[in-house]
PDB file of C-alpha atoms in Angstrom:
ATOM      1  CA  UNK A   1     194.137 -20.680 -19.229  1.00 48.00           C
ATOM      2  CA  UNK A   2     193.047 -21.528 -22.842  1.00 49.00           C
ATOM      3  CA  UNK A   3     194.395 -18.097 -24.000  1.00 49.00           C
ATOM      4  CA  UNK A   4     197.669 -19.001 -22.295  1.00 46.00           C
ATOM      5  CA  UNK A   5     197.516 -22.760 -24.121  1.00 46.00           C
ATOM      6  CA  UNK A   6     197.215 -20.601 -27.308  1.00 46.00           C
ATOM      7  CA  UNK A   7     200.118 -18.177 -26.815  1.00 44.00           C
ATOM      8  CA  UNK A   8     202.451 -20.681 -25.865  1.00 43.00           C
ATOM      9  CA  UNK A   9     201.541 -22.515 -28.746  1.00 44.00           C
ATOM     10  CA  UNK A  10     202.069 -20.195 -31.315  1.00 47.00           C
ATOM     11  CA  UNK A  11     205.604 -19.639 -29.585  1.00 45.00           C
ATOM     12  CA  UNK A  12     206.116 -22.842 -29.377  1.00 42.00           C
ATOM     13  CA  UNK A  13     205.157 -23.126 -33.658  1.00 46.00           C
ATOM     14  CA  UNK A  14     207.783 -20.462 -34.186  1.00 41.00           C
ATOM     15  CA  UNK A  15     210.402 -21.880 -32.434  1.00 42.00           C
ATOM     16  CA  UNK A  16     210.573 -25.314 -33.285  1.00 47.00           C
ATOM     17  CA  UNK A  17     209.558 -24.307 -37.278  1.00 53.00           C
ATOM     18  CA  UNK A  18     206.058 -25.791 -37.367  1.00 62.00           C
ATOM     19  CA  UNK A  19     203.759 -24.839 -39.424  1.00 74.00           C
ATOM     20  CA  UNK A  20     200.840 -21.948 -38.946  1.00 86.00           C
ATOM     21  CA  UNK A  21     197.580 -22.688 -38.607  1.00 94.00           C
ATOM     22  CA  UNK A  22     195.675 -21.962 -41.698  1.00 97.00           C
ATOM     23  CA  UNK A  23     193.737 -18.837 -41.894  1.00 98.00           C
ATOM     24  CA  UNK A  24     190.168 -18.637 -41.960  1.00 98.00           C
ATOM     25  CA  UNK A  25     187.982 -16.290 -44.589  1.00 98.00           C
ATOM     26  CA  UNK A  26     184.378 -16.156 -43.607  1.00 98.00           C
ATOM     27  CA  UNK A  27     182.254 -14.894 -46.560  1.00 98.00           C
ATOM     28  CA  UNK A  28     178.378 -14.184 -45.356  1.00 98.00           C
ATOM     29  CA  UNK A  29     175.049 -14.517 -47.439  1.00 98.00           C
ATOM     30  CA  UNK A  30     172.467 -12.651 -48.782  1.00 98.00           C
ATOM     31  CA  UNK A  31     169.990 -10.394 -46.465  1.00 98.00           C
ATOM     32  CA  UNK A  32     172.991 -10.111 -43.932  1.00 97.00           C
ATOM     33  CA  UNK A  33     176.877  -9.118 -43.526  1.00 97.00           C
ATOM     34  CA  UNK A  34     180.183 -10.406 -41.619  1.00 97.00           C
ATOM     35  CA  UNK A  35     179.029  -9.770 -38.347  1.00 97.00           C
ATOM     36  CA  UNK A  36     176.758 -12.704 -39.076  1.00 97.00           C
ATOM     37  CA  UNK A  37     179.434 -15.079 -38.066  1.00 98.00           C
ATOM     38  CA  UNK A  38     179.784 -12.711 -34.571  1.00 98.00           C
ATOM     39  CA  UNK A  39     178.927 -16.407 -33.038  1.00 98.00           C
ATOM     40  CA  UNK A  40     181.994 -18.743 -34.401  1.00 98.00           C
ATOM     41  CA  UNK A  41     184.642 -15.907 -34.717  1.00 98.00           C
ATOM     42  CA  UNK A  42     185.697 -16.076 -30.747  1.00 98.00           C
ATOM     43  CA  UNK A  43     185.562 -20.096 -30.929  1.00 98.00           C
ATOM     44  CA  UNK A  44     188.443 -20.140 -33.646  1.00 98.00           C
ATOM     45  CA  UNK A  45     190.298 -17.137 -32.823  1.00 98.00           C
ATOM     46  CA  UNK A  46     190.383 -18.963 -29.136  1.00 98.00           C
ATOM     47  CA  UNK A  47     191.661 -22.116 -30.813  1.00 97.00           C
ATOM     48  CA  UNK A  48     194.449 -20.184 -32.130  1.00 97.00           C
ATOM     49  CA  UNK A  49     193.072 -19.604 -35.648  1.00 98.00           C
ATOM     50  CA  UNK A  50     193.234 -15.810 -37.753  1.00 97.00           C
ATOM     51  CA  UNK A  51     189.894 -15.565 -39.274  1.00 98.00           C
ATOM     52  CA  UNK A  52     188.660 -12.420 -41.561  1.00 98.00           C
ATOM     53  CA  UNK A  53     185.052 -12.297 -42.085  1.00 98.00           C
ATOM     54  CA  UNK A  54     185.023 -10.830 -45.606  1.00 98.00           C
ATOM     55  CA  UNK A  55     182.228  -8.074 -46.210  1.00 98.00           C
ATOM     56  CA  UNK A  56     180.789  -8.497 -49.576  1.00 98.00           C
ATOM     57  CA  UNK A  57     178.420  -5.913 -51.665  1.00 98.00           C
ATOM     58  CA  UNK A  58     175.895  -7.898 -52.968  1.00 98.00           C
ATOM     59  CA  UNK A  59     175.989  -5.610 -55.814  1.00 98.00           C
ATOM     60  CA  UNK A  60     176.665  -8.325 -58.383  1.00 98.00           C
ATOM     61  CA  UNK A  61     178.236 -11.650 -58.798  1.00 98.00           C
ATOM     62  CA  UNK A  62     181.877 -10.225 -59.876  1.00 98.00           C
ATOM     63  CA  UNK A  63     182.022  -7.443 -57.024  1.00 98.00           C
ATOM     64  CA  UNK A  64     181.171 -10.076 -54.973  1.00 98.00           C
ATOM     65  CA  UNK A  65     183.697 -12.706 -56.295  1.00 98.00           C
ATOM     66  CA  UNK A  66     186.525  -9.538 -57.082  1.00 98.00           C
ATOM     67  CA  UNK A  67     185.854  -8.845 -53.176  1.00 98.00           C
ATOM     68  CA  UNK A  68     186.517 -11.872 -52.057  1.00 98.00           C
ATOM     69  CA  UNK A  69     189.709 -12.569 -54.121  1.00 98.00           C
ATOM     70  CA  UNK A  70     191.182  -9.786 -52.777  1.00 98.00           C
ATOM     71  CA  UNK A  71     191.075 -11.151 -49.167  1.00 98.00           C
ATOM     72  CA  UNK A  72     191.745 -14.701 -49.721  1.00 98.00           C
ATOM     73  CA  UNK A  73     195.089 -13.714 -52.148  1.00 97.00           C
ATOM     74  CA  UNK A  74     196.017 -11.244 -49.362  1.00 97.00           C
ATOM     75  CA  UNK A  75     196.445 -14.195 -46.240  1.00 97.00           C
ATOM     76  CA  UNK A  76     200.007 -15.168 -45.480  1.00 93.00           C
ATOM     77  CA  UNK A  77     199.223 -19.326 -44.744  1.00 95.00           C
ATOM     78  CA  UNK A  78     197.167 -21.575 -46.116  1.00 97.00           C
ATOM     79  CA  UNK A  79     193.751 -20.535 -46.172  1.00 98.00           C
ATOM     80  CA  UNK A  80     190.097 -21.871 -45.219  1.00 98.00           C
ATOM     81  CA  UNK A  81     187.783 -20.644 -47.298  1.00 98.00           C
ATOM     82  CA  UNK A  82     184.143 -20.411 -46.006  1.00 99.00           C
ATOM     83  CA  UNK A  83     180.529 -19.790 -47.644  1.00 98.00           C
ATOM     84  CA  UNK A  84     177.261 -19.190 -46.165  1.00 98.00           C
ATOM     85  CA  UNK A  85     174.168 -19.599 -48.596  1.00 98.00           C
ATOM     86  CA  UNK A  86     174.835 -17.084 -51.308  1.00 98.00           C
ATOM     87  CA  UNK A  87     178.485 -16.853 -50.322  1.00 98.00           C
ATOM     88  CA  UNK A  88     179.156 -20.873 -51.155  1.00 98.00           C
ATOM     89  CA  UNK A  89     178.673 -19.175 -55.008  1.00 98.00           C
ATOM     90  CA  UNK A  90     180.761 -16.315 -54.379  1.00 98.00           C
ATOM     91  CA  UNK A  91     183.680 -18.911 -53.316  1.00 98.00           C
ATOM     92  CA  UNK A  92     183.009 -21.472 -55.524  1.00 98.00           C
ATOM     93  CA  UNK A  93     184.363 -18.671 -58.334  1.00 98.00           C
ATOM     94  CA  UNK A  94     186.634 -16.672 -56.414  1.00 98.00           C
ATOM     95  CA  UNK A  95     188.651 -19.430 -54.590  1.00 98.00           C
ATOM     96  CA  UNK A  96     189.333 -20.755 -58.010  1.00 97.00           C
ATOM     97  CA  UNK A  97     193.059 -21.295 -59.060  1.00 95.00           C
ATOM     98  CA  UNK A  98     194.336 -20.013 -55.844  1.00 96.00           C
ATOM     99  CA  UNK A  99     196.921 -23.082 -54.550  1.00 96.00           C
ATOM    100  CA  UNK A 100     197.132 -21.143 -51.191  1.00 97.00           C
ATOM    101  CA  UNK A 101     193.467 -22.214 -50.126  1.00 98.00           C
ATOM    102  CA  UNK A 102     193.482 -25.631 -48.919  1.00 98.00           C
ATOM    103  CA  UNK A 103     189.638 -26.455 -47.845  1.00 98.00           C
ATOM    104  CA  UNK A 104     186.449 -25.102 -49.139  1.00 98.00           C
ATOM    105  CA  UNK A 105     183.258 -25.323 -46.138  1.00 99.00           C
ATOM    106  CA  UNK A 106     180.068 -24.540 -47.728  1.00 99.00           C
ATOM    107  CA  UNK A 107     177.431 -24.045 -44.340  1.00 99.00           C
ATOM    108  CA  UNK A 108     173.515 -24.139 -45.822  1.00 98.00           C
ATOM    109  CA  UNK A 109     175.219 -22.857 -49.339  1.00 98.00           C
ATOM    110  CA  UNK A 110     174.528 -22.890 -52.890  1.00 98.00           C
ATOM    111  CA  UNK A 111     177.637 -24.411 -54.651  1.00 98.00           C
ATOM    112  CA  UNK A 112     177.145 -23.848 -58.454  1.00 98.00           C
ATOM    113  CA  UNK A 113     179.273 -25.711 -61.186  1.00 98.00           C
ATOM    114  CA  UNK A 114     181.438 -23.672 -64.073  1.00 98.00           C
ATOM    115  CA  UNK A 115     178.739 -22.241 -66.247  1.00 98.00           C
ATOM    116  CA  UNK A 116     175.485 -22.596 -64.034  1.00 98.00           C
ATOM    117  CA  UNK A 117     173.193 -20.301 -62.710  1.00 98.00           C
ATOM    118  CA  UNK A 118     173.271 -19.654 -58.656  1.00 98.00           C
ATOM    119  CA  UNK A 119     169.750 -20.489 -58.590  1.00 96.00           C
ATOM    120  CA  UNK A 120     169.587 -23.443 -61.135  1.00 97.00           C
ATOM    121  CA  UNK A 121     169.725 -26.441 -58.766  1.00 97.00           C
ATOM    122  CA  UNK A 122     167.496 -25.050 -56.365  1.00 94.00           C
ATOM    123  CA  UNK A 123     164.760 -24.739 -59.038  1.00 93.00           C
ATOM    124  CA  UNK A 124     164.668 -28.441 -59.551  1.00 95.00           C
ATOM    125  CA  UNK A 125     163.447 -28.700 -55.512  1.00 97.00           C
ATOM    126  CA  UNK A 126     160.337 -27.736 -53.681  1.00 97.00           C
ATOM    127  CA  UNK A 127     160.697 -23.965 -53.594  1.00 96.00           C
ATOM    128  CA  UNK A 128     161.439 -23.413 -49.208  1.00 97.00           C
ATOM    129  CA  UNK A 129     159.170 -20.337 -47.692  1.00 97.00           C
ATOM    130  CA  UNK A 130     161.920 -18.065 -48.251  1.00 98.00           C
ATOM    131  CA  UNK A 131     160.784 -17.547 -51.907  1.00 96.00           C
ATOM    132  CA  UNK A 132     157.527 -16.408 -50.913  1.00 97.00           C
ATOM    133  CA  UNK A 133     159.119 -13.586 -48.426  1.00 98.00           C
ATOM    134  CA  UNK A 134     161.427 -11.236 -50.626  1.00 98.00           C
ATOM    135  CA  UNK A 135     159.890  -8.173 -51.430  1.00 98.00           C
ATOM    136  CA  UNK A 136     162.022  -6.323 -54.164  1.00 97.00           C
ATOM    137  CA  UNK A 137     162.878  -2.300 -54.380  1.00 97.00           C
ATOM    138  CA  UNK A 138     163.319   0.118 -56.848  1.00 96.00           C
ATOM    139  CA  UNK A 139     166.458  -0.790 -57.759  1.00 96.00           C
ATOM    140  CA  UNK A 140     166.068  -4.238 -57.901  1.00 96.00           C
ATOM    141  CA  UNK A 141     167.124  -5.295 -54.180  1.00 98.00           C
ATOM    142  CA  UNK A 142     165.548  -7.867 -52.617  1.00 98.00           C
ATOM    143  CA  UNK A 143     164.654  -7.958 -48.930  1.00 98.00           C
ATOM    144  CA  UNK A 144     163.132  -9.871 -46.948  1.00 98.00           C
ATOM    145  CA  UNK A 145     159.702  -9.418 -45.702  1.00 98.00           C
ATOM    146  CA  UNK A 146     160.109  -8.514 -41.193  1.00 98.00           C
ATOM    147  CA  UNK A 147     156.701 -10.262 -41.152  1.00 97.00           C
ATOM    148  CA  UNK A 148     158.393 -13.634 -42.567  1.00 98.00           C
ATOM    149  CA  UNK A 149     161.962 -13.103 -41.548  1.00 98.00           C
ATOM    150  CA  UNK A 150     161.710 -14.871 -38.401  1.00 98.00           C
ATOM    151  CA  UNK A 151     160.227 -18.199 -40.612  1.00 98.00           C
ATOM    152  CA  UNK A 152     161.410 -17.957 -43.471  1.00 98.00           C
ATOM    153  CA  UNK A 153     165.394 -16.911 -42.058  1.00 98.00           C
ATOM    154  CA  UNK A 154     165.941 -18.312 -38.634  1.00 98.00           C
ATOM    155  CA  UNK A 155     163.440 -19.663 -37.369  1.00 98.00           C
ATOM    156  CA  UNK A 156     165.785 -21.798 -34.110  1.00 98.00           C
ATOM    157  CA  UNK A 157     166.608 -18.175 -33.214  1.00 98.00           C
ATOM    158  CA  UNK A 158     164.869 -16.549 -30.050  1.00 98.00           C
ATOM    159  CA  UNK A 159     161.758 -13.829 -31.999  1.00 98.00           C
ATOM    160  CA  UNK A 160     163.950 -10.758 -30.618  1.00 98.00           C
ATOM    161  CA  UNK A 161     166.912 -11.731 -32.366  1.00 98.00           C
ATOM    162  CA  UNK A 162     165.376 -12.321 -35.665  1.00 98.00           C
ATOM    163  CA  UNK A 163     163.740  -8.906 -35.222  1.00 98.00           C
ATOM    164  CA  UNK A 164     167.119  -7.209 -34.898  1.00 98.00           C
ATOM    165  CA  UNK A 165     168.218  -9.572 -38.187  1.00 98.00           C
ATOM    166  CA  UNK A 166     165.389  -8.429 -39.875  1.00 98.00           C
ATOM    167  CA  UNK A 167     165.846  -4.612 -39.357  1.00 98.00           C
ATOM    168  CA  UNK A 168     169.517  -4.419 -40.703  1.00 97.00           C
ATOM    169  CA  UNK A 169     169.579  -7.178 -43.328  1.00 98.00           C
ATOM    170  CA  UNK A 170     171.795  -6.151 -45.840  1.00 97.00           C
ATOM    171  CA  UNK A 171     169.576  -6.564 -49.434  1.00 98.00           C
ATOM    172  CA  UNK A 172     171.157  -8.059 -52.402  1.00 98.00           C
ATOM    173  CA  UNK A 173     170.882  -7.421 -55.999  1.00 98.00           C
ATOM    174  CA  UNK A 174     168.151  -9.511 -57.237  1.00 97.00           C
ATOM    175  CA  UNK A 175     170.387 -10.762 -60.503  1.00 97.00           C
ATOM    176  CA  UNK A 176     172.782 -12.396 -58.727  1.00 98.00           C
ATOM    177  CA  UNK A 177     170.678 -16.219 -58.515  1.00 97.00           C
ATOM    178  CA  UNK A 178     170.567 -15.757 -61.796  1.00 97.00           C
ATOM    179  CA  UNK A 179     174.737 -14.365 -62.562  1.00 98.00           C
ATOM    180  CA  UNK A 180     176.567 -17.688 -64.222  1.00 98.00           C
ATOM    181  CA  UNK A 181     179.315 -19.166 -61.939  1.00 97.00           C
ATOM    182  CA  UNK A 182     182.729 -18.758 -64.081  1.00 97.00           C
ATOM    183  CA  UNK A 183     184.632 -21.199 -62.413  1.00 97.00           C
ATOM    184  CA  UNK A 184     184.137 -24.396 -59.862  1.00 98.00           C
ATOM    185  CA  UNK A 185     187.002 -24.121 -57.351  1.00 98.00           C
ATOM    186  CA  UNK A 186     185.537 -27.567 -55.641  1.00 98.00           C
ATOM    187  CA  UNK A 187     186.748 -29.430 -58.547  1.00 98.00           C
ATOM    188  CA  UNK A 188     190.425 -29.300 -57.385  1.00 97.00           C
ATOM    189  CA  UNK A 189     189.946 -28.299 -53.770  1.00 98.00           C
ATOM    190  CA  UNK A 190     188.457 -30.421 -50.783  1.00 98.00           C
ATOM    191  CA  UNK A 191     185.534 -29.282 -49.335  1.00 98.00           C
ATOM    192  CA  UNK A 192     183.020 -29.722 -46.577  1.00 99.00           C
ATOM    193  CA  UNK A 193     179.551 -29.348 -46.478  1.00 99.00           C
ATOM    194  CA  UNK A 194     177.311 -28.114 -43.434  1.00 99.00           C
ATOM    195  CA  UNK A 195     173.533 -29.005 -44.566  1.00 98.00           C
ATOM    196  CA  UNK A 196     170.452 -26.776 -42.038  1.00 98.00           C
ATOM    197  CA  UNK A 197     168.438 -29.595 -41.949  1.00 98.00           C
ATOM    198  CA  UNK A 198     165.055 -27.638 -40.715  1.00 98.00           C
ATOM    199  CA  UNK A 199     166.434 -24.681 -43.880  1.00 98.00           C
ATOM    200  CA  UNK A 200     163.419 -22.664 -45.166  1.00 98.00           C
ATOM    201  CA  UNK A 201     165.863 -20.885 -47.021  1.00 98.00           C
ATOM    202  CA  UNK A 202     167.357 -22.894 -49.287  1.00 98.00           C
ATOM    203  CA  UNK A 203     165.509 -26.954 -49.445  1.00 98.00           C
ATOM    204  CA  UNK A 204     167.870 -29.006 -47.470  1.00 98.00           C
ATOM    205  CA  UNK A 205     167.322 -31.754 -50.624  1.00 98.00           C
ATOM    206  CA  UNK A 206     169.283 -29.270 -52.482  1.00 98.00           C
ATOM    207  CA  UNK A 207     172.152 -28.933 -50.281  1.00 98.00           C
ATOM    208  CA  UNK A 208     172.487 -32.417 -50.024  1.00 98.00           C
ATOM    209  CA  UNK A 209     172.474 -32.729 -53.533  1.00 98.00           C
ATOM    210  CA  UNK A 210     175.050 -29.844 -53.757  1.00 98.00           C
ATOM    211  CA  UNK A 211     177.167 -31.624 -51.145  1.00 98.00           C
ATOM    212  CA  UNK A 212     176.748 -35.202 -53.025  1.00 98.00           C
ATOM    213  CA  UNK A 213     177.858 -33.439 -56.551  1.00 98.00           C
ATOM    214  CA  UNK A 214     181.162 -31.847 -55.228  1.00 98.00           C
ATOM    215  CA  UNK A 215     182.236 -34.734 -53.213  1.00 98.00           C
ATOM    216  CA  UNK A 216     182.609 -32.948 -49.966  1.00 98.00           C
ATOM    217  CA  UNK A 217     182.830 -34.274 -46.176  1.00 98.00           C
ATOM    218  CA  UNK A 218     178.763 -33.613 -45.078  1.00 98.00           C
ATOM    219  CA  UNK A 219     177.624 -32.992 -41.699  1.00 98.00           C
ATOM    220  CA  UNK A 220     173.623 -32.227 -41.198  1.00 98.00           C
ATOM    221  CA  UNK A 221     172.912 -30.217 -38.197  1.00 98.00           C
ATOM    222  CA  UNK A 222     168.651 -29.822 -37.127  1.00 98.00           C
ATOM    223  CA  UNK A 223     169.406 -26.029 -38.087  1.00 98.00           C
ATOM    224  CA  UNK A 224     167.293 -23.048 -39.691  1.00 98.00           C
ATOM    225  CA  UNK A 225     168.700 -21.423 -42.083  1.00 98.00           C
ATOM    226  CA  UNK A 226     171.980 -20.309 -39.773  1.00 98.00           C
ATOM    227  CA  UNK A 227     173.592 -22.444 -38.059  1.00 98.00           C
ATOM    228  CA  UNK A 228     176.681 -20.446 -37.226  1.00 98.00           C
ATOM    229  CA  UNK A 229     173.835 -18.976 -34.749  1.00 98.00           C
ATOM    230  CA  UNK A 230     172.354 -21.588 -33.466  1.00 98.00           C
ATOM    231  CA  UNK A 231     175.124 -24.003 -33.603  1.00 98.00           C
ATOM    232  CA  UNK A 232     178.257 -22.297 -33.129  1.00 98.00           C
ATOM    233  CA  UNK A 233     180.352 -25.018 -31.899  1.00 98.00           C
ATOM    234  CA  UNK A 234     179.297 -27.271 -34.358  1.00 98.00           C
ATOM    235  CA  UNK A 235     179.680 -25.026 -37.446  1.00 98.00           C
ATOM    236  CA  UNK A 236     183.177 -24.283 -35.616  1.00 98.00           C
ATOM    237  CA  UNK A 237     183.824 -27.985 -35.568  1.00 98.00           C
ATOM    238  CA  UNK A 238     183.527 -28.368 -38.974  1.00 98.00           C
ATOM    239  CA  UNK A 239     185.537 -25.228 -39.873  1.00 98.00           C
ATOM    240  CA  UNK A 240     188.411 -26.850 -37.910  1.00 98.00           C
ATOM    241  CA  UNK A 241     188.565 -30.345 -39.226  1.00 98.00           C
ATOM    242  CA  UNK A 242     188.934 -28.949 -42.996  1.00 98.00           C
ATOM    243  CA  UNK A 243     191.871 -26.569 -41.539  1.00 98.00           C
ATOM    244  CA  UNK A 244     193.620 -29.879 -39.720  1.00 97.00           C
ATOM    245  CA  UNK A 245     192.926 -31.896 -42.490  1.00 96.00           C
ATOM    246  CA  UNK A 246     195.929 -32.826 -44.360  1.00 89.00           C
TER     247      UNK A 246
END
């Protein structure tokens, strides 16, 4: 019945000229990739929504940012733009100047100003267990330690999961929480704020002081590091109410 509801909707949108539904751009975090958001893609493409869940190097800041450009200036509508830890940098710059995206959601995400370091605000806060788990590689990737991932990652997450998490996190290039934000796309876009209240990640202190700085709508959810896991709906909820906003 609900997938009926939706397709008779979307006629319904096209007939009597209303307008579409924003789209939605996911954009995961470090230490994982789109599939990450596996829980909240059904939720909005049931509620009639087009969602791309963008899959980012984590080579670098600008392959990251260039990457995610490329998406958001490819959707048709108006576009949701959303960033999970690492990712709330990567839109921060890329969702810049772009008058199609009309809503930022940062979920358990850094959220940089123009000219500041990914990792600067965090510094100023109790350092979470996370920073005490990434083991780097030759090449400078960081992972995360499978003896800590569970902890340190997602911890509201049943162990087997996390063990699966832990075995094909995607690493990232250690240089990006330290790659300068070029622009601060929150200064002329609205945004909401998701802050993991239970985060050993990233100190839920400095989310809220990331969501107090850019002004946005802030919902705290008794989360790990991942709430889009653990609390789909909600994460979905909040996802939705920047897309109806007006």
């Amino acid at each position: 019945m609900k997938k009926l509801a939706v397709i008779l909707f979307s006629f319904a949108s096209v007939a009597f000229g209303a307008s579409p539904k924003p789209s939605i751009v996911l954009i995961h975090g470090a230490f994982a990739d789109g599939s990450s958001w596996s829980k909240v893609i059904p939720i909005l493409e049931g509620d009639g929504y087009t969602v791309t869940a963008v899959q980012i190097p984590l080579t670098s800041l600008p392959d990251d940012v260039a990457t995610t450009k490329r998406v958001i200036d490819a959707q048709k509508t108006p576009v949701v733009v959303v960033g999970h830890s690492y990712g709330g940098a990567v839109i921060t710059d890329a969702a810049a100047g772009n008058s199609n995206v009309k809503a930022l959601v940062y979920v358990a995400a850094f959220a940089p100003d123009a000219g500041e370091a990914v990792a600067a605000v965090g510094a100023k806060f109790a350092p979470p267990a996370l920073s005490t788990a990434l083991v780097p590689d030759a090449a400078g990737f960081l992972y995360i330690d499978r003896a800590k991932f569970h902890d340190a990652f997602c911890k509201d997450l049943p162990a087997a999961q996390a063990r699966i998490m832990a075995a094909t996190q995607k690493p990232v290039n250690g240089s990006v929480f330290g790659a300068v934000v070029t622009n601060a796309a929150w200064k002329s876009i609205p945004s909401w704020y998701i802050v993991s209240k239970d985060d050993q990640a990233i100190n839920p202190d400095a989310e809220r002081f990331y969501a107090k700085r850019i002004g946005a709508k802030t919902t705290e959810i008794k989360s790990s590091h991942v709430p889009f896991l653990s609390h789909p709906k909600e994460v979905a909820k909040v996802i939705e109410a920047a897309a109806n906003a007006k």
